[in-house]
PDB file of C-alpha atoms in Angstrom:
ATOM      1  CA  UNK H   1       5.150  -1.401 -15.026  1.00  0.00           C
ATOM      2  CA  UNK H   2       5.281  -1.244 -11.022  1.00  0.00           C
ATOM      3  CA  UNK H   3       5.229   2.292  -9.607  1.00  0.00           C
ATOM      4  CA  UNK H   4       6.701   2.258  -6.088  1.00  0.00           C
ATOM      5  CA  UNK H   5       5.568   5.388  -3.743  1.00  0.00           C
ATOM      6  CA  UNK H   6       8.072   6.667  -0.552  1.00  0.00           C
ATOM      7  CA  UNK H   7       6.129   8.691   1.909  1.00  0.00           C
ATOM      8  CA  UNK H   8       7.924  10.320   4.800  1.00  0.00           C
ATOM      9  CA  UNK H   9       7.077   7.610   7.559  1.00  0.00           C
ATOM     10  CA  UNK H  10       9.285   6.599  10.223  1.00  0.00           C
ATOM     11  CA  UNK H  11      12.228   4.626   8.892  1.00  0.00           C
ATOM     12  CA  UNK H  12      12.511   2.199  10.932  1.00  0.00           C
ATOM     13  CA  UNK H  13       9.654   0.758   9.560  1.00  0.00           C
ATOM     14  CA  UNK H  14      10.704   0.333   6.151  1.00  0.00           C
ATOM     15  CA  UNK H  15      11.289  -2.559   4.403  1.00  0.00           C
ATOM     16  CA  UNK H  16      14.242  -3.220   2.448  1.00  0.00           C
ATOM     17  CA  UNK H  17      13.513  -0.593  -0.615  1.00  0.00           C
ATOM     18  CA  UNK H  18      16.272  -2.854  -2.990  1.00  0.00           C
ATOM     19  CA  UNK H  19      13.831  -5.740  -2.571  1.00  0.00           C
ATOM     20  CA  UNK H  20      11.615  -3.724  -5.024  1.00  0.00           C
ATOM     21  CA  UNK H  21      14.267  -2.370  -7.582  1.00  0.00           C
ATOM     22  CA  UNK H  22      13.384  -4.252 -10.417  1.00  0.00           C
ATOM     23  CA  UNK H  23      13.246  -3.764 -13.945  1.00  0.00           C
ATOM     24  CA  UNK H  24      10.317  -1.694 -15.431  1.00  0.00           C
ATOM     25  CA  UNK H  25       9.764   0.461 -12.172  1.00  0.00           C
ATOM     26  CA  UNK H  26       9.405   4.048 -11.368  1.00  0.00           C
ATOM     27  CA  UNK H  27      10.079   5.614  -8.114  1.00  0.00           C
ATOM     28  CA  UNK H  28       7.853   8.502  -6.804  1.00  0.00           C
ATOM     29  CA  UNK H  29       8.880  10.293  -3.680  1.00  0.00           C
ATOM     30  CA  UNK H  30       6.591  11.965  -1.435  1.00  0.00           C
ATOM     31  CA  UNK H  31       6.983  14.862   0.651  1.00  0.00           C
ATOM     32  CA  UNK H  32      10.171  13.796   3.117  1.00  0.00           C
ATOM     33  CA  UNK H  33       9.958  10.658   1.665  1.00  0.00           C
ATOM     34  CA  UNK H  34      11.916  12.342  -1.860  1.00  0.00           C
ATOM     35  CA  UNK H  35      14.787  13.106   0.698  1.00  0.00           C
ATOM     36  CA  UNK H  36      14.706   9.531   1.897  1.00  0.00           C
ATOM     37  CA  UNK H  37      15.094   8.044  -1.506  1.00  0.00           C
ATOM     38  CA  UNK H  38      17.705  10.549  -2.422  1.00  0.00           C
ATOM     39  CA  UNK H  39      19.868   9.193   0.539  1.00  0.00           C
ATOM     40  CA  UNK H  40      19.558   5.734  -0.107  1.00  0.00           C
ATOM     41  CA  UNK H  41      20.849   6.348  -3.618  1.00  0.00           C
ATOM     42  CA  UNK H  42      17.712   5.832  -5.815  1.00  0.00           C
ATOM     43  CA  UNK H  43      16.365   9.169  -7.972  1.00  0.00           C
ATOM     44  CA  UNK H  44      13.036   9.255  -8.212  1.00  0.00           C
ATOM     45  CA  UNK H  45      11.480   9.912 -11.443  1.00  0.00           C
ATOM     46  CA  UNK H  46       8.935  12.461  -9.782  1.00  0.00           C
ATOM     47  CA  UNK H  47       8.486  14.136  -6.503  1.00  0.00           C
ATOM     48  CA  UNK H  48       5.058  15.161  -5.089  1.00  0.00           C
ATOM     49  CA  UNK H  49       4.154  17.377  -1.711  1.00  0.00           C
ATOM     50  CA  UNK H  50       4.568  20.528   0.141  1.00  0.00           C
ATOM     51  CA  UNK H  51       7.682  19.494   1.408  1.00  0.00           C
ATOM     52  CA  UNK H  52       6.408  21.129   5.250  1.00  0.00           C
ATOM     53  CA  UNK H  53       9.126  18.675   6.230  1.00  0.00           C
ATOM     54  CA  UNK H  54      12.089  19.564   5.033  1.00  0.00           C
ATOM     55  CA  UNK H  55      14.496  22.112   5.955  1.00  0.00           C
ATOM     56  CA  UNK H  56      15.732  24.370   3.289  1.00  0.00           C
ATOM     57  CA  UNK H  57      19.143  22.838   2.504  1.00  0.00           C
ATOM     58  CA  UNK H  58      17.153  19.628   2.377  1.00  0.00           C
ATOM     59  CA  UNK H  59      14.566  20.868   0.238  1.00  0.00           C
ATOM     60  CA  UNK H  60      17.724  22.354  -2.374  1.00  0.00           C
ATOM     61  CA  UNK H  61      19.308  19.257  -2.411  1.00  0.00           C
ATOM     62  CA  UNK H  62      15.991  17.661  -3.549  1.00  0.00           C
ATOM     63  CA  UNK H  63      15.817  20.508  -6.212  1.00  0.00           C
ATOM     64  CA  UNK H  64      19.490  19.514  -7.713  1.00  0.00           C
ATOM     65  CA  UNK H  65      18.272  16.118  -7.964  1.00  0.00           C
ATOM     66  CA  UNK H  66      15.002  15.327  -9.059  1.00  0.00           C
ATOM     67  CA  UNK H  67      13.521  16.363 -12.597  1.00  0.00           C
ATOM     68  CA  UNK H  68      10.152  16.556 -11.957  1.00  0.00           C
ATOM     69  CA  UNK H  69       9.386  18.284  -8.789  1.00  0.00           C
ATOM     70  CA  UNK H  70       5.139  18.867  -7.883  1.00  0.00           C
ATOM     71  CA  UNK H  71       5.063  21.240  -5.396  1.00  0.00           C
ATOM     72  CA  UNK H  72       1.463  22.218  -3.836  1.00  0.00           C
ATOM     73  CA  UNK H  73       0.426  24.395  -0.756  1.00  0.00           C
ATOM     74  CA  UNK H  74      -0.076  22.941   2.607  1.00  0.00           C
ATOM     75  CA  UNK H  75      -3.606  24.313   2.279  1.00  0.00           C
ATOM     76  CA  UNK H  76      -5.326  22.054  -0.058  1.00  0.00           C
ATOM     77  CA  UNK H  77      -7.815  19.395  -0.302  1.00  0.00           C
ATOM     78  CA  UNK H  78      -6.034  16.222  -0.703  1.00  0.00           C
ATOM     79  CA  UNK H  79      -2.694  14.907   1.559  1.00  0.00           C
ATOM     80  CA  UNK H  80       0.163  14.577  -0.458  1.00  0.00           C
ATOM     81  CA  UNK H  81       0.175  10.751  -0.628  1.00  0.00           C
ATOM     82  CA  UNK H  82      -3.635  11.203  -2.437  1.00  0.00           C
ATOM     83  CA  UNK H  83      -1.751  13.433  -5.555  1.00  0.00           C
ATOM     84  CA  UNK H  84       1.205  10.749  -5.176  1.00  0.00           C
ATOM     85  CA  UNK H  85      -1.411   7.715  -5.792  1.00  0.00           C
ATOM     86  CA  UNK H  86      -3.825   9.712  -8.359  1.00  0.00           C
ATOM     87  CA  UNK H  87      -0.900  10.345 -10.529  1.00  0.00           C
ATOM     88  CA  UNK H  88       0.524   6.816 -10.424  1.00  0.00           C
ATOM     89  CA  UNK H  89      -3.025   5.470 -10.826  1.00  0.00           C
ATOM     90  CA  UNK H  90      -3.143   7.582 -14.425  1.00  0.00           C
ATOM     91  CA  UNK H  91      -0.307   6.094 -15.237  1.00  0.00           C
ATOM     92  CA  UNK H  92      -1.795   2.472 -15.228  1.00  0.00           C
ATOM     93  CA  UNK H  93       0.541   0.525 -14.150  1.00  0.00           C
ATOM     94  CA  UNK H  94       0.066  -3.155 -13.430  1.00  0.00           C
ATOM     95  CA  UNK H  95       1.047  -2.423  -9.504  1.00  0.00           C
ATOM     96  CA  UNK H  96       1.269  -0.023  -6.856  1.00  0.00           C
ATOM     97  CA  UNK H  97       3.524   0.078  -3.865  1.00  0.00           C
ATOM     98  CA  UNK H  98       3.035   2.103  -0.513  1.00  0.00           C
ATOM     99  CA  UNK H  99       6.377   2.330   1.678  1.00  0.00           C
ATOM    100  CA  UNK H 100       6.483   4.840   4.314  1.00  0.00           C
ATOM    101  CA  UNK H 101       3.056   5.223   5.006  1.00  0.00           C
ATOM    102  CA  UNK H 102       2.802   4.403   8.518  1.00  0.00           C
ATOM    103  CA  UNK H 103       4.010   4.727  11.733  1.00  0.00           C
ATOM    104  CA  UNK H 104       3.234   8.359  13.486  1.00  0.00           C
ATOM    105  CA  UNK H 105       0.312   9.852  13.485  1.00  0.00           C
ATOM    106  CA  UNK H 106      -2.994   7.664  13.006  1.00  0.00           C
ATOM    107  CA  UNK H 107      -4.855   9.997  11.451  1.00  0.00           C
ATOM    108  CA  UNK H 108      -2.625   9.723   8.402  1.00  0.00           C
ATOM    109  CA  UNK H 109      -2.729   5.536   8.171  1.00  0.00           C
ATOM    110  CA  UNK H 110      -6.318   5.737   8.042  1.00  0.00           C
ATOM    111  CA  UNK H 111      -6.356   8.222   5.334  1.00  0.00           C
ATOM    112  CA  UNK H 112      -3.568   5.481   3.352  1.00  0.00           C
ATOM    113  CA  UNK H 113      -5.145   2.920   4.041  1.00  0.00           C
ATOM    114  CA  UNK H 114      -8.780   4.735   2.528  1.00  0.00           C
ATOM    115  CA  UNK H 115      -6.447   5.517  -0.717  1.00  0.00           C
ATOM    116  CA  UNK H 116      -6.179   1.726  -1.187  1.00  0.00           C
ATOM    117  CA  UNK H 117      -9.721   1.722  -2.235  1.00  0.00           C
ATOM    118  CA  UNK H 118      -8.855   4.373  -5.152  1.00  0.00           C
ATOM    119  CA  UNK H 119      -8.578   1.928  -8.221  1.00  0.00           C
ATOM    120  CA  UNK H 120     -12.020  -0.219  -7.102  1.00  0.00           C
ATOM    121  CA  UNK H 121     -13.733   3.107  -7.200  1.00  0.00           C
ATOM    122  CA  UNK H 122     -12.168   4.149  -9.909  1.00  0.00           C
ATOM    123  CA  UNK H 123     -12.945   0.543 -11.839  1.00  0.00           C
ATOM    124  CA  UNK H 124      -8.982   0.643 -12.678  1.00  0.00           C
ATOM    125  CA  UNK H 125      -7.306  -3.196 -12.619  1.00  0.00           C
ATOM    126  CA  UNK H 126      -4.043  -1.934 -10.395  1.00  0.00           C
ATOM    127  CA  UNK H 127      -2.745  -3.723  -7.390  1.00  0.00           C
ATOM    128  CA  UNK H 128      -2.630  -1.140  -4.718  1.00  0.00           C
ATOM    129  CA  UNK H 129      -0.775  -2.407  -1.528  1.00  0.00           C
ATOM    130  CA  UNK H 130       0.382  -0.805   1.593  1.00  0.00           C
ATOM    131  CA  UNK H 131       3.839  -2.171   2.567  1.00  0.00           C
ATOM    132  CA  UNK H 132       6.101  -1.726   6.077  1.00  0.00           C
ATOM    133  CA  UNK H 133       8.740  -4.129   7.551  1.00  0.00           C
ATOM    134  CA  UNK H 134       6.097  -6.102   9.804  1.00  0.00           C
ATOM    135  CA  UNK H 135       3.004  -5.566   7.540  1.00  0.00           C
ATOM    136  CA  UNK H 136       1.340  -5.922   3.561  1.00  0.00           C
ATOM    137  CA  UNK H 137      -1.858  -4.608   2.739  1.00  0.00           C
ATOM    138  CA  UNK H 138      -4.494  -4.471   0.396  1.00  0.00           C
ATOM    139  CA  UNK H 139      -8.236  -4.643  -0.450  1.00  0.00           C
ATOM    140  CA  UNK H 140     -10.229  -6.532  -2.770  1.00  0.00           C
ATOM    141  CA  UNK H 141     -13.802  -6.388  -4.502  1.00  0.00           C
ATOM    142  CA  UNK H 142     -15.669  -9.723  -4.875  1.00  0.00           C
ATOM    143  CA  UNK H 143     -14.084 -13.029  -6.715  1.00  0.00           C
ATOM    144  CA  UNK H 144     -11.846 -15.715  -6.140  1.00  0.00           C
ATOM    145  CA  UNK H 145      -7.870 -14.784  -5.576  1.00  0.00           C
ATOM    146  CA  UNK H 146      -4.872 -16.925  -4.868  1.00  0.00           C
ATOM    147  CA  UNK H 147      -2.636 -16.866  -1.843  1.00  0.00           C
ATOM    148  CA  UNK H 148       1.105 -17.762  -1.444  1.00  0.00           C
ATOM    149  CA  UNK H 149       2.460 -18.870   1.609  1.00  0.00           C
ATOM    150  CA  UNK H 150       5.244 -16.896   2.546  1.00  0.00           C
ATOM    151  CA  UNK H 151       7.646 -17.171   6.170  1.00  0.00           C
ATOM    152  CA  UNK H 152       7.835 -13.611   6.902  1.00  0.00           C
ATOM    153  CA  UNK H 153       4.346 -12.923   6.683  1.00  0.00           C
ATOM    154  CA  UNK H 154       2.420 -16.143   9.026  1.00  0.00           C
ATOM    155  CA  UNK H 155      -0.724 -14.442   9.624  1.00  0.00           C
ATOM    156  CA  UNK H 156      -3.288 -13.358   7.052  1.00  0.00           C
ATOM    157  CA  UNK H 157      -6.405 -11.607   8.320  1.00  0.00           C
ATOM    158  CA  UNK H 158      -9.419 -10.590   6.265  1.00  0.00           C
ATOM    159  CA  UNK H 159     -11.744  -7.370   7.643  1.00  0.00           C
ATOM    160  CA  UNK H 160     -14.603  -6.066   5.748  1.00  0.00           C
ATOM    161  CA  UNK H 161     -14.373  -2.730   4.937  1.00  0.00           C
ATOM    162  CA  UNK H 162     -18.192  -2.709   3.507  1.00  0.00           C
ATOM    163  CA  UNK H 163     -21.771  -3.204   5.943  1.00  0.00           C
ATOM    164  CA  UNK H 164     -20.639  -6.886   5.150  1.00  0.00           C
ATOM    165  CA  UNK H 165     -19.147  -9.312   3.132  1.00  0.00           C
ATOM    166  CA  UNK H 166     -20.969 -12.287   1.639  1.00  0.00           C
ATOM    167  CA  UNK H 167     -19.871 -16.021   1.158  1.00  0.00           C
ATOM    168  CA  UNK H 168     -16.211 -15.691   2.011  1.00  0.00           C
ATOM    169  CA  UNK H 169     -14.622 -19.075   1.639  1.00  0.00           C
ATOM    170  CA  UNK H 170     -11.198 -19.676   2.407  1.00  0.00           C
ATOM    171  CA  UNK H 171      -9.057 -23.003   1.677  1.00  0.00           C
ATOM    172  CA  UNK H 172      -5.806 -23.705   2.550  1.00  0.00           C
ATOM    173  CA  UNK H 173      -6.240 -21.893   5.692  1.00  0.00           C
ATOM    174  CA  UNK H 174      -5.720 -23.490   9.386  1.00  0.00           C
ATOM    175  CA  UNK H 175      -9.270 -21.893  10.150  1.00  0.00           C
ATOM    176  CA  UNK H 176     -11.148 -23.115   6.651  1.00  0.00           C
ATOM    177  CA  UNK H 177     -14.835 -20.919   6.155  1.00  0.00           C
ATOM    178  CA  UNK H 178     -17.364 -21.496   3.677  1.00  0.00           C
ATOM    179  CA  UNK H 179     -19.951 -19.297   2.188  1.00  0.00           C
ATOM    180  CA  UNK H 180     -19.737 -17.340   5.436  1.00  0.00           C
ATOM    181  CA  UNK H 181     -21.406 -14.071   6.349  1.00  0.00           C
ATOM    182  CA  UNK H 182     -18.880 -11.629   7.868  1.00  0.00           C
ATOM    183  CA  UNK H 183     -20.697  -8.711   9.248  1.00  0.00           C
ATOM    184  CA  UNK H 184     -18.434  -5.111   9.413  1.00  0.00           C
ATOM    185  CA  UNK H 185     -16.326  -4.987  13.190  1.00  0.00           C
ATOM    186  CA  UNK H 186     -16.478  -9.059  13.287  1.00  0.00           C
ATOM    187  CA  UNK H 187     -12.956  -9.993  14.830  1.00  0.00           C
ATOM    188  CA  UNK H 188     -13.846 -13.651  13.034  1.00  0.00           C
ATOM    189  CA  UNK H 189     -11.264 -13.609  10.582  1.00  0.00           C
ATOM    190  CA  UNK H 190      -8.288 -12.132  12.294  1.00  0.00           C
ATOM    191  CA  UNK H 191      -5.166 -13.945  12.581  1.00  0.00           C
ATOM    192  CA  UNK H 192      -5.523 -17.035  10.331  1.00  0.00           C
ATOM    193  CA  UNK H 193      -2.412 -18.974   8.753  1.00  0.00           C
ATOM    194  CA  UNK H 194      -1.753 -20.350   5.681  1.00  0.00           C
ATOM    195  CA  UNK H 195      -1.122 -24.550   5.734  1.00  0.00           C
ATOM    196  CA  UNK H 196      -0.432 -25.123   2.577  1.00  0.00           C
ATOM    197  CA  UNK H 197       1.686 -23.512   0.086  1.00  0.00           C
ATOM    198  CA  UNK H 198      -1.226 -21.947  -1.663  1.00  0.00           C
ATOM    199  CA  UNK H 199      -4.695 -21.322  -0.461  1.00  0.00           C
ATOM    200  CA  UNK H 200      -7.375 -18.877  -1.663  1.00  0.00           C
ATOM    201  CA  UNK H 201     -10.025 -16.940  -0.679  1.00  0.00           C
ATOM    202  CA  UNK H 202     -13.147 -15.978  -2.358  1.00  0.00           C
ATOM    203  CA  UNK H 203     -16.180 -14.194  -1.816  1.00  0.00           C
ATOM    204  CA  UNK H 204     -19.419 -12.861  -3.686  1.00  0.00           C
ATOM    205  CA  UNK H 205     -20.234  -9.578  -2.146  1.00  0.00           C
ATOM    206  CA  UNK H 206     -18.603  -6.355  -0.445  1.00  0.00           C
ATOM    207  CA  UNK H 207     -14.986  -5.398  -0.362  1.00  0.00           C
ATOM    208  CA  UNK H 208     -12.319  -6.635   2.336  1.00  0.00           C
ATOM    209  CA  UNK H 209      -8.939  -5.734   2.980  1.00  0.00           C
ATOM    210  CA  UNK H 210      -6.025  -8.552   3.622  1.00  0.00           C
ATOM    211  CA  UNK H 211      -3.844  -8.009   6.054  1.00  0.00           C
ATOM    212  CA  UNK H 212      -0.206 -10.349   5.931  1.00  0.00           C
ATOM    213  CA  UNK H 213       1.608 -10.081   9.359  1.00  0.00           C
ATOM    214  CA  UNK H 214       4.309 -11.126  10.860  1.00  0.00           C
ATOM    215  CA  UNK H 215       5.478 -10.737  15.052  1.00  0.00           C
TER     216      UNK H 215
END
């Protein structure tokens, strides 16, 4: 099962959602993002937030329309898109998907991009990734992954997101590494392209978050 997540980001910086209406998925709307979905013609199977950003015919509409409506006060302890990503992380699916979560303020990508770290701390074996028109992300713990070339993503950057990160190799890649050190805030590994059609990367220590790209 994939479990694709709509926040209320800008729209202009989706991707196109009917890319990622499959079989054996479940939409969950958050916050605006519920009205967003409902306008593009796909019901989502749950809808999480304080809605703070909706107007009241907007926020009826949503009523009429979704089952299973989670509505919290703006005065709590996690953002919306934290209750959006614990509940589809209890639902252990093989993969998570992020759409409208960024664009705007930067306060909230930081916090979404933090939330990608959830199923590593919570020792869950979920694909989180973080997903806009120009941009894919996600983070990984230590071992060896594969990498597909793909045209609308050239550049793949890695950035530790731990003190450090310990023997990353990388084949396949125009800039090959091996067994390197990459200390946190080293600019080393941004930018790098795939040559062939598969490449990987691996590493023995820390946690780093890949970054696909395109201009």
């Amino acid at each position: 099962m994939i479990i694709n997540i709509l926040a209320g980001g800008p729209e202009e910086l989706l991707p196109d959602l009917t890319e990622y209406m499959k079989e054996n998925v479940k939409w969950l709307g958050v916050d605006r993002g519920v009205y967003t979905l409902l306008s593009k013609g796909i019901e989502p199977e749950i809808a999480v937030g304080d809605f703070d950003s909706v107007n009241g015919e907007e926020m009826l509409f949503i009523e009429q329309h979704v089952d299973e409506l989670q509505k919290f006060k703006p005065e709590k302890n996690e953002t919306d898109m934290e209750l959006a990503v614990e509940w589809a992380i209890r639902q252990n699916p093989q993969k998570i998907n992020i759409f409208g979560a960024t664009g705007g303020r930067l306060d909230h990508l930081f916090a979404n991009i933090q939330l990608l770290l959830k199923p590593i701390l919570n020792k869950k074996n979920i694909d989180l990734e973080l997903i806009d028109c120009q941009n894919n992300i996600y983070i990984k713990s230590e071992g060896t992954y594969e990498i597909k070339k793909t045209p609308d993503r050239k550049y793949v950057s890695f950035v530790p997101i731990t003190l450090s990160v310990e023997g990353l190799t990388l084949t396949g890649f125009k800039y090959p590494l091996t067994n390197c050190h990459i200390p946190l805030g080293s600019t080393l590994c941004i930018s790098n392209e795939l040559i062939d059609d598969r490449g990987t990367f691996s590493f023995h220590e820390g946690i780093i978050m890949v970054i696909r790209s395109c201009d």
